[in-house]
Amino acid sequence: MANNYKNSMTRFQFSTLALLVGSAFMTAPVWAEEQAAEQVKDDEVALEVIQVTARKTAENLQNVPVAVTSIGAADIAERGLSSVIEVAQYSPNTTLQQSRGTNSTLTAFIRGVGQEDPLWGYEPGVGIYIDDVYVARPQGAVLDILNIERIEVLRGPQGTLYGKNTIGGAVKYVTKPMSGDTEFDANFAVGSYNQRDGKLTGQIPLVDNKLYLGFGYANLQRDGYGEYLTSALPGQDGENYNKDLQAFRATLEFRPSDNWFMRLNYDKTNDKSNSKGGYRLLPSLLTDAPVPDSVYDSYTSLPTWNKVETEGVSLTVDWNINDEFTFKSVTSQRENYSPTNIDFDNTSVIIFDVPAIYDDEQFTQEFQLNYNSDNLTLVSGLYYYTADSCGVFDAILGVLGTSLGAPGLTREVGGCSNSDSIAAYSQGSYKLNEQWSVTAGLRYTKDDKEALVRNGLIFANVYPESGWVPGYVRPDGLTTPVVLDDEESWSKVTPKLGVEYQHSDDTMFFASYSQGFKSGTFNPRATTAEPAADPEDVDSFELGVKTDWSRTLRVNATLFMLDHKDRQYISVIPDPTDASVLNQRLGNVGRSEATGAELELTWAAAKGLDIYANLGLIDASFEEAISYTPAGDPIDISDRFSVTNTPETTANIGFTYTSETSFGDMVWTGSYGYRSKYSLTELDNLLVQDGYGMLNMGVTWYSQDGHWTVGLHGKNLTDEEYLVGNYAFVTPDATQPSGYRPGLGGDNTLIGYYGAPRTVTLNVGYRF
């Protein structure tokens, strides 16, 4: 009965959206023309033309047959957006959140596809890009806004042009090009929780019209939203959810002639914010610490220090060979080092503590040869990627070890997952006539991966390095046994096929089929020499329309359906030598489906007034998840799985109003975003975040001389509390007073992590 109700509601939602979109298509031209006659006088009211590089070449957003949201630098500043995660509010069916443990680790989901576990060796489902450079790991992927031109969110598999690990989509962080003038910008911000931010950016022509140097520096400070109430370590009580981050970027641009462009980029980020402590949703059975009064307060037995260091360098070379051919080379090297403290139980006692180190390196090289004529546009390239992703974590079960008569108990897991990948791709669009065009693309990828996993028990409380806690010295030669040392190769061809119909100068319809894949991988927590899991596949179908009516109303809508196959999950498998022993192994045991719709609207309602809105609907569920009985018989446990971080409804409505005064321009902004309920854990989810809304308001003043900017921005003004992550190591049991039976570590470990509370920020900027 519940399933029938859910299906009926889903059909009702989609039918309602289809009706609304259809009505808009039928009535909007007439309505827009009437509005245009009243509003458009001498082109005073008109929407801006938005340029994007979703297909790796600069195009008008309205001519790109891809579901893409683009937020430009002006909108980012006037809406007070401070990091890439805030863009999710303006892109339907998109989730970008700070993960558990650190401020800089990203949880990214688009259309129900993403990465729940940020452990090394696992591959993401949403690709993150900085100026065409792929960022392979979620650590350090929460990018703060600095020297930004725009952020693009590409929804749906991008396997042809962007390759593996973009099966949900891609997020592109595009920095500003040089203007050629000498510029210096200083920006300072103060706000709630003692926020103290300073940013300095600028550019200097070293050789006029030839060589330019640009730079950006940010120092971002904020006290915690909460605090660590107690700690077993002296001097370790401190702030929780604080911010202590420094970022630096330097750019050298060289234009030796009109046909050549070279850019050398360097960036470094050092996030020394404290580790994030979770909120205990249940009282501890092993300590007398009560549930904290604030969701941002916590307890810990680990150090509160934390660190995420990222560093990268890239070289881009563009050569306009002639009017039709262009060549592009993008070379990059990136590193990440993150020692982190995660207290799973969040008490002052060592019940379930996990200190860890993540250490990653990657090198990429891409060559593009692009062709553009009146009827044919072609993007082709070769791509090489090599990366080492390593780490170690110590799951310290101190209390359990003591109960067993040992000084402590630690399961130490460490190792590396090293990857090499090569690819060749080509995608082109051909105009059949003035109205019809077709798009076709193909990408061949070959992956080689080798992995080493160490896993074993140590009867002591062990930390990754000496000095991790005061006075701790790690014994020399202490290692756990190698349980897996293997390598595997895969190859994959991912196609794209589409057709576009230009109904008029203002309206384009498109339909497409595309495929993406997520790389195969070894289990980074393996306990035996288990085989690797094969790649995941996503097949996606889209039907969409992009419209600009009378230059005042833009309506873009997409219907989509995707089939996510061979999903990689841990499954229980009987030991072939002893049926009573059940092993946990990583395998391709899951399959999910999603159908949905997306609507984005922008209306130039009057001179200076723009109104925008978006709506996303999605029905995503697991159709298959295979496990095994002790006798070795397969069973489907898909009813125990949830598609996480994917609300059935995402919506946002907002406005931008510009008023001219005698003392400068005032830009007023406001938005209200809504997210319906969503799950936080894929298997046996215990926590569901109920639907909530987020209200943001702001005002920005620009001085008449163009030097000064002052902005006041309020976010989450209704102070909503909403979960962005959790740890659940309990089992539901109605016979227990708490409703749960203790899990690993012997305590009621049900922990929640929360998004930011209400904040108000005052920004003051000066351009020299």
mmCIF file of C-alpha atoms in Angstrom, residues 247 316 329 388 394 448 648 670 682 714:
data_model
loop_
_atom_site.group_PDB
_atom_site.id
_atom_site.type_symbol
_atom_site.label_atom_id
_atom_site.label_comp_id
_atom_site.label_asym_id
_atom_site.label_seq_id
_atom_site.Cartn_x
_atom_site.Cartn_y
_atom_site.Cartn_z
ATOM 1 C CA ALA A 247 44.564 30.223 0.644
ATOM 2 C CA THR A 316 47.331 25.847 -20.016
ATOM 3 C CA SER A 329 47.058 21.654 -23.707
ATOM 4 C CA ASP A 388 48.561 7.680 -5.830
ATOM 5 C CA ASP A 394 43.388 3.514 13.487
ATOM 6 C CA ASP A 448 45.009 0.304 -14.583
ATOM 7 C CA GLU A 648 12.610 14.207 -3.778
ATOM 8 C CA GLY A 670 16.814 37.512 -1.411
ATOM 9 C CA GLU A 682 22.733 3.988 2.178
ATOM 10 C CA GLY A 714 22.189 37.169 6.219
#
